[in-house]
Amino acid sequence: MPVYTVHAPKSAETSPLAATDKFVFVRDGFHVWAFIAGPFWLLFHRLWLALIGYLVLSFVGEIALSKLGVPAGPRMLAMFFIALLMGFEASSLRRWSYSRGKWRQLDVVVADNPEAAERRFFDRWAASQRSDSYSTDRGAPPPTRHVPAQPFSRGPEDVIGLFPQPGVTR
């Protein structure tokens, strides 16, 4: 089953109900579109630093391999592995980008699809918000008046005498 991480803007700490439409669910796992079209996937998700790193790695790797005289087959294999790495690490790049910005990770949800993940998260989140909103700080316990101490029980005979004995009626 897919795993989703839930991210919210840090501004949601002041008014979490107003920011629920801005929550982002990031699916963990392999992203086919990031593997097939890595730079376009990064552009679509606005991962600018990751895009620059991907392009630099691709160009420097291609130039270094061609300067070393590596044939075209192994160079294509190296670029395939870079694309494969991009497919596997795409969700980690998104989470990293959110953690760098003004976002915080709220929760981890396991669900079959994004809609089920949202439903499961918001059910659990609403229940926690409801219980938090009804809790009241009542301060210190109420003062007690001085009650004289009760006599101390010295042994088991004092305790046993409190219970009815079999065969004895009162």
Short mmCIF file of C-alpha atoms in Angstrom, two decimals:
data_model
loop_
_atom_site.label_atom_id
_atom_site.label_comp_id
_atom_site.label_asym_id
_atom_site.label_seq_id
_atom_site.Cartn_x
_atom_site.Cartn_y
_atom_site.Cartn_z
CA MET A 1 0.00 0.00 0.00
CA PRO A 2 1.34 3.47 -0.78
CA VAL A 3 2.57 5.72 2.00
CA TYR A 4 1.83 9.45 1.96
CA THR A 5 3.41 12.20 4.00
CA VAL A 6 1.24 15.20 4.85
CA HIS A 7 2.76 18.68 4.78
CA ALA A 8 1.23 21.97 5.91
CA PRO A 9 2.44 25.55 5.77
CA LYS A 10 3.89 26.79 9.05
CA SER A 11 1.34 29.61 8.94
CA ALA A 12 -1.26 26.89 9.64
CA GLU A 13 -0.08 26.78 13.27
CA THR A 14 -2.04 29.94 14.05
CA SER A 15 -5.24 28.96 12.23
CA PRO A 16 -5.13 25.31 11.13
CA LEU A 17 -8.71 25.21 9.86
CA ALA A 18 -8.11 28.08 7.44
CA ALA A 19 -5.13 26.31 5.86
CA THR A 20 -6.58 22.84 5.29
CA ASP A 21 -6.93 23.48 1.56
CA LYS A 22 -3.17 24.07 1.37
CA PHE A 23 -2.16 20.70 2.85
CA VAL A 24 0.00 18.65 0.48
CA PHE A 25 0.10 14.84 0.29
CA VAL A 26 3.36 13.42 -1.10
CA ARG A 27 3.29 9.77 -2.17
CA ASP A 28 6.38 7.77 -1.36
CA GLY A 29 7.66 5.36 -3.98
CA PHE A 30 8.72 5.30 -7.62
CA HIS A 31 7.44 8.13 -9.85
CA VAL A 32 7.25 7.05 -13.49
CA TRP A 33 6.98 10.59 -14.87
CA ALA A 34 10.06 11.68 -12.93
CA PHE A 35 11.90 8.73 -14.50
CA ILE A 36 10.67 9.40 -18.06
CA ALA A 37 10.83 13.21 -18.09
CA GLY A 38 12.88 14.25 -15.05
CA PRO A 39 13.48 17.93 -15.88
CA PHE A 40 9.84 18.52 -16.82
CA TRP A 41 8.65 16.75 -13.67
CA LEU A 42 10.93 18.97 -11.59
CA LEU A 43 9.64 22.07 -13.40
CA PHE A 44 6.04 21.01 -12.87
CA HIS A 45 6.60 20.61 -9.11
CA ARG A 46 8.69 23.82 -8.90
CA LEU A 47 11.77 22.10 -7.53
CA TRP A 48 14.23 24.69 -8.82
CA LEU A 49 17.32 23.65 -6.86
CA ALA A 50 16.75 20.00 -7.65
CA LEU A 51 16.34 20.90 -11.33
CA ILE A 52 19.65 22.78 -11.34
CA GLY A 53 21.35 19.84 -9.60
CA TYR A 54 19.84 17.35 -12.06
CA LEU A 55 20.94 19.38 -15.09
CA VAL A 56 24.45 19.93 -13.71
CA LEU A 57 24.82 16.23 -12.88
CA SER A 58 23.58 15.20 -16.32
CA PHE A 59 25.75 17.65 -18.27
CA VAL A 60 28.88 17.16 -16.19
CA GLY A 61 28.45 13.39 -16.29
CA GLU A 62 27.94 13.38 -20.05
CA ILE A 63 30.92 15.68 -20.68
CA ALA A 64 33.20 13.76 -18.29
CA LEU A 65 32.31 10.41 -19.84
CA SER A 66 32.81 11.71 -23.38
CA LYS A 67 36.21 13.27 -22.44
CA LEU A 68 37.27 9.92 -20.97
CA GLY A 69 36.46 8.30 -24.31
CA VAL A 70 33.63 6.13 -23.02
CA PRO A 71 31.53 4.78 -25.91
CA ALA A 72 27.91 5.88 -26.39
CA GLY A 73 26.40 2.66 -24.96
CA PRO A 74 27.87 2.99 -21.45
CA ARG A 75 27.16 6.76 -21.49
CA MET A 76 23.50 6.05 -22.20
CA LEU A 77 23.52 3.45 -19.44
CA ALA A 78 24.90 6.05 -17.00
CA MET A 79 22.16 8.52 -18.00
CA PHE A 80 19.60 5.72 -17.60
CA PHE A 81 20.81 5.17 -14.04
CA ILE A 82 20.56 8.91 -13.31
CA ALA A 83 16.97 8.87 -14.61
CA LEU A 84 16.23 5.75 -12.56
CA LEU A 85 17.62 7.45 -9.45
CA MET A 86 15.42 10.45 -10.24
CA GLY A 87 12.34 8.18 -10.37
CA PHE A 88 13.15 6.62 -7.02
CA GLU A 89 14.10 9.82 -5.21
CA ALA A 90 11.47 12.20 -6.63
CA SER A 91 9.27 12.10 -3.53
CA SER A 92 12.30 12.62 -1.28
CA LEU A 93 13.18 15.72 -3.32
CA ARG A 94 9.67 17.08 -2.82
CA ARG A 95 9.78 16.44 0.93
CA TRP A 96 13.22 18.05 1.12
CA SER A 97 11.93 21.09 -0.76
CA TYR A 98 8.97 21.43 1.60
CA SER A 99 11.20 21.10 4.67
CA ARG A 100 13.47 23.88 3.36
CA GLY A 101 10.53 26.23 2.88
CA LYS A 102 7.90 27.34 5.32
CA TRP A 103 6.30 23.91 5.62
CA ARG A 104 6.21 21.24 8.29
CA GLN A 105 5.39 17.56 8.11
CA LEU A 106 2.19 16.76 9.98
CA ASP A 107 1.69 13.05 9.59
CA VAL A 108 2.32 9.84 7.65
CA VAL A 109 -0.73 8.09 6.16
CA VAL A 110 -1.03 4.67 4.53
CA ALA A 111 -3.80 4.44 1.92
CA ASP A 112 -4.61 3.00 -1.51
CA ASN A 113 -4.94 6.35 -3.32
CA PRO A 114 -4.64 10.09 -2.61
CA GLU A 115 -8.35 10.49 -1.89
CA ALA A 116 -8.31 7.70 0.69
CA ALA A 117 -5.16 9.21 2.23
CA GLU A 118 -6.88 12.59 2.56
CA ARG A 119 -9.98 11.05 4.08
CA ARG A 120 -7.96 8.96 6.56
CA PHE A 121 -5.76 11.90 7.54
CA PHE A 122 -8.59 14.41 7.97
CA ASP A 123 -10.69 11.93 9.98
CA ARG A 124 -7.80 11.39 12.37
CA TRP A 125 -6.80 15.08 12.36
CA ALA A 126 -10.37 16.30 12.98
CA ALA A 127 -10.73 13.90 15.91
CA SER A 128 -7.52 15.20 17.46
CA GLN A 129 -8.58 18.83 16.87
CA ARG A 130 -11.96 18.15 18.45
CA SER A 131 -10.48 16.57 21.56
CA ASP A 132 -7.92 19.38 21.88
CA SER A 133 -10.53 22.13 21.53
CA TYR A 134 -12.73 20.72 24.27
CA SER A 135 -9.97 20.21 26.79
CA THR A 136 -9.88 22.92 29.40
CA ASP A 137 -7.08 23.86 31.70
CA ARG A 138 -8.68 23.82 35.10
CA GLY A 139 -5.59 24.92 36.99
CA ALA A 140 -4.52 23.40 40.30
CA PRO A 141 -6.70 20.97 42.25
CA PRO A 142 -9.19 22.57 44.62
CA PRO A 143 -8.00 23.25 48.15
CA THR A 144 -8.86 20.63 50.75
CA ARG A 145 -9.71 21.15 54.37
CA HIS A 146 -7.75 19.44 57.07
CA VAL A 147 -9.23 16.03 57.88
CA PRO A 148 -7.90 14.17 60.92
CA ALA A 149 -5.91 11.09 60.04
CA GLN A 150 -7.66 7.74 60.03
CA PRO A 151 -6.33 5.02 62.32
CA PHE A 152 -3.61 3.00 60.67
CA SER A 153 -4.35 -0.70 59.98
CA ARG A 154 -1.76 -2.82 61.73
CA GLY A 155 -2.19 -6.18 60.05
CA PRO A 156 -4.29 -8.48 57.91
CA GLU A 157 -6.77 -9.14 60.72
CA ASP A 158 -7.97 -5.53 60.47
CA VAL A 159 -8.60 -5.93 56.75
CA ILE A 160 -10.16 -9.38 56.97
CA GLY A 161 -12.58 -8.17 59.60
CA LEU A 162 -14.10 -5.81 57.07
CA PHE A 163 -15.36 -8.63 54.85
CA PRO A 164 -18.27 -10.93 55.77
CA GLN A 165 -17.24 -14.32 57.10
CA PRO A 166 -18.80 -17.40 55.50
CA GLY A 167 -21.63 -18.80 57.56
CA VAL A 168 -21.94 -15.69 59.76
CA THR A 169 -25.07 -13.58 59.40
CA ARG A 170 -25.62 -10.15 60.81
#
